[in-house]
């Protein structure tokens, strides 16, 4: 600390799901922690293709991005020299108030609302799937490597490095494995509090990119590489605690194991899933992944141990009651890494909180293959096919008054304009070509 030859990057995870920021000399940290770095409102309209959509802000306005020393990481080379220092932060107005469109502040606000409405807070964890490009040895990508030791070996150096980077930066590694798809891997983290989990998801994506680049490969989190291919999902695990930190998701006396609060939370999720999908799976090609029989999610259903359910009650491996209560959680599978983890988790928490506020009853757990049922049969079960395009998802989002009440009109308008601009870039491109465009940027 205190040297001026190191750069700290103050960063945010924006609407495009990109980490953007500015660097300053490490020696300036004490002042930057107070005053932040200058930020421009129109930055929020830079989409994932670096095209600025029609901005309500134009060239006007100034903001500050204040780095949070508790939400950072340092990556060191073999000699111990820092090669990358990042601090995530909050965007504030010049008066020091949270900026409406700051994704991290939006999540903090969602967490506050859950506390106000229900006296609850969340424990969360993000599961990430990604694929390696430029595979030097081509060891995987061939058939026979799904979940295999051989497949894991092909990414072992990277996997060890990812775990090392996580552990050295207070992220707790959970699992690393060779996923089903060609050159596809998965890394999971142990759970933490809501804000911490989104901070960690943001940081972990970057750590994976760095670890892959060290092996001269590129990691992509793109939702899907080709229309017929395997999807790269983000699965968000959430459980509820009371203000004393006691886990309250589990009730051994209910059929599903969900407590009353957790059942209403789940009902809020399934009810609002179609209209928050544009925030959870926000690219045009996300909708190629969210189709039946891909182990992703295609309906707004609650499933028990069903990997096609968009909201899944996860199995527990613990045996004693307290450990079960702690482990019991809901997994939201209709997410991908084109989204900012902050917006993803904020939308999930708002939807769940709305379910609690409206005292919604537990959704019926589905067991069938929903894709073989007719629209009438689904409707009778209270289930809908999730939107099948970003355009449709954006329309549902814009039409849902609850979403405007959670996020405010400005955020909804900015989000819609941003995403409409992204769709305009893709206009006329085939699904294959759209996949190719997103592969360049995620
Ligand atoms: N790749 C699947 C997805 O797109 C998930 C596979 C799994 O881990 O169950 O979400
Ligand atoms: Mg997986």
Coordinates of N, CA, C and O and ligand atoms in Angstrom, one line a residue, residues 127 129 147 177 179-181 184 186 223 230-235 289-290 294-297 307 312 331 333-335, ligand 1:
X127 N -23.9 -20.1 -9.3 CA -23.2 -21.2 -10.0 C -23.0 -20.8 -11.4 O -23.9 -20.3 -12.0
X129 N -21.5 -21.6 -15.4 CA -21.0 -22.4 -16.4 C -20.3 -21.6 -17.5 O -20.7 -20.5 -17.8
X147 N -18.4 -34.5 -17.5 CA -18.3 -34.8 -16.0 C -17.1 -35.7 -15.7 O -17.1 -36.2 -14.6
X177 N -15.8 -28.4 -12.0 CA -16.0 -29.7 -12.8 C -16.1 -29.4 -14.3 O -16.3 -28.3 -14.7
X179 N -18.2 -29.7 -17.2 CA -19.6 -29.8 -17.5 C -19.9 -30.6 -18.7 O -18.9 -31.1 -19.4
X180 N -21.1 -30.7 -19.1 CA -21.5 -31.6 -20.1 C -21.0 -31.2 -21.5 O -20.6 -32.1 -22.3
X181 N -21.0 -29.9 -21.8 CA -20.7 -29.5 -23.2 C -19.3 -29.5 -23.5 O -18.4 -29.7 -22.7
X184 N -16.7 -27.2 -21.8 CA -17.5 -26.5 -20.8 C -17.2 -26.9 -19.4 O -17.0 -28.1 -19.1
X186 N -17.7 -25.8 -15.0 CA -18.5 -25.1 -14.0 C -17.8 -24.9 -12.7 O -17.0 -25.7 -12.3
X223 N -24.3 -17.0 -23.2 CA -25.4 -17.9 -22.9 C -25.5 -19.2 -23.7 O -25.9 -20.2 -23.3
X230 N -25.0 -26.4 -26.4 CA -25.3 -26.5 -24.9 C -25.2 -25.1 -24.4 O -24.4 -24.3 -24.8
X231 N -26.1 -24.8 -23.4 CA -26.1 -23.5 -22.8 C -25.2 -23.3 -21.7 O -24.8 -24.3 -21.0
X232 N -24.7 -22.1 -21.5 CA -23.9 -21.7 -20.3 C -24.9 -21.0 -19.3 O -25.2 -19.9 -19.6
X233 N -25.3 -21.7 -18.3 CA -26.3 -21.1 -17.4 C -25.6 -20.5 -16.2 O -24.4 -20.8 -15.9
X234 N -26.3 -19.6 -15.5 CA -26.0 -19.2 -14.2 C -27.2 -19.6 -13.3 O -28.4 -19.4 -13.7
X235 N -26.9 -20.3 -12.3 CA -28.0 -20.8 -11.4 C -27.8 -20.1 -10.1 O -26.7 -20.1 -9.5
X289 N -31.3 -20.7 -25.3 CA -31.0 -21.6 -24.2 C -32.2 -22.0 -23.4 O -32.4 -23.2 -22.9
X290 N -33.2 -21.1 -23.2 CA -34.3 -21.3 -22.4 C -35.4 -22.1 -23.1 O -36.5 -21.6 -23.3
X294 N -33.1 -28.8 -22.3 CA -31.7 -28.4 -22.2 C -31.2 -28.3 -20.8 O -30.2 -27.7 -20.5
X295 N -32.0 -28.8 -19.9 CA -31.7 -28.6 -18.4 C -31.5 -27.2 -18.0 O -30.7 -26.9 -17.2
X296 N -32.3 -26.3 -18.7 CA -32.2 -24.9 -18.3 C -33.5 -24.6 -17.7 O -33.8 -25.0 -16.5
X297 N -34.4 -23.9 -18.4 CA -35.7 -23.5 -17.8 C -36.6 -23.0 -18.9 O -36.1 -22.2 -19.7
X307 N -34.2 -30.7 -12.8 CA -33.3 -29.8 -13.4 C -33.8 -29.0 -14.7 O -33.1 -28.3 -15.4
X312 N -36.1 -24.4 -8.5 CA -36.0 -25.8 -8.1 C -35.7 -25.8 -6.6 O -34.9 -25.0 -6.0
X331 N -33.2 -22.8 -6.0 CA -32.3 -22.5 -7.1 C -33.1 -21.9 -8.3 O -34.1 -22.5 -8.8
X333 N -32.9 -21.1 -12.1 CA -32.1 -21.6 -13.1 C -32.2 -20.8 -14.4 O -31.4 -21.1 -15.4
X334 N -33.1 -19.9 -14.5 CA -33.4 -19.2 -15.8 C -32.5 -17.9 -15.9 O -32.9 -16.9 -16.3
X335 N -31.2 -18.1 -15.5 CA -30.3 -16.9 -15.5 C -29.1 -17.2 -16.3 O -28.8 -18.4 -16.5
Ligands
LIG1 N1 -26.2 -26.1 -19.0 C1 -27.4 -26.1 -18.3 C2 -28.0 -24.6 -18.4 O1 -27.9 -24.1 -19.4 C3 -27.4 -26.6 -16.9 C4 -26.9 -28.0 -16.7 C5 -26.9 -28.3 -15.2 O2 -26.0 -27.9 -14.5 O3 -27.9 -28.9 -14.7 O4 -28.5 -24.1 -17.4

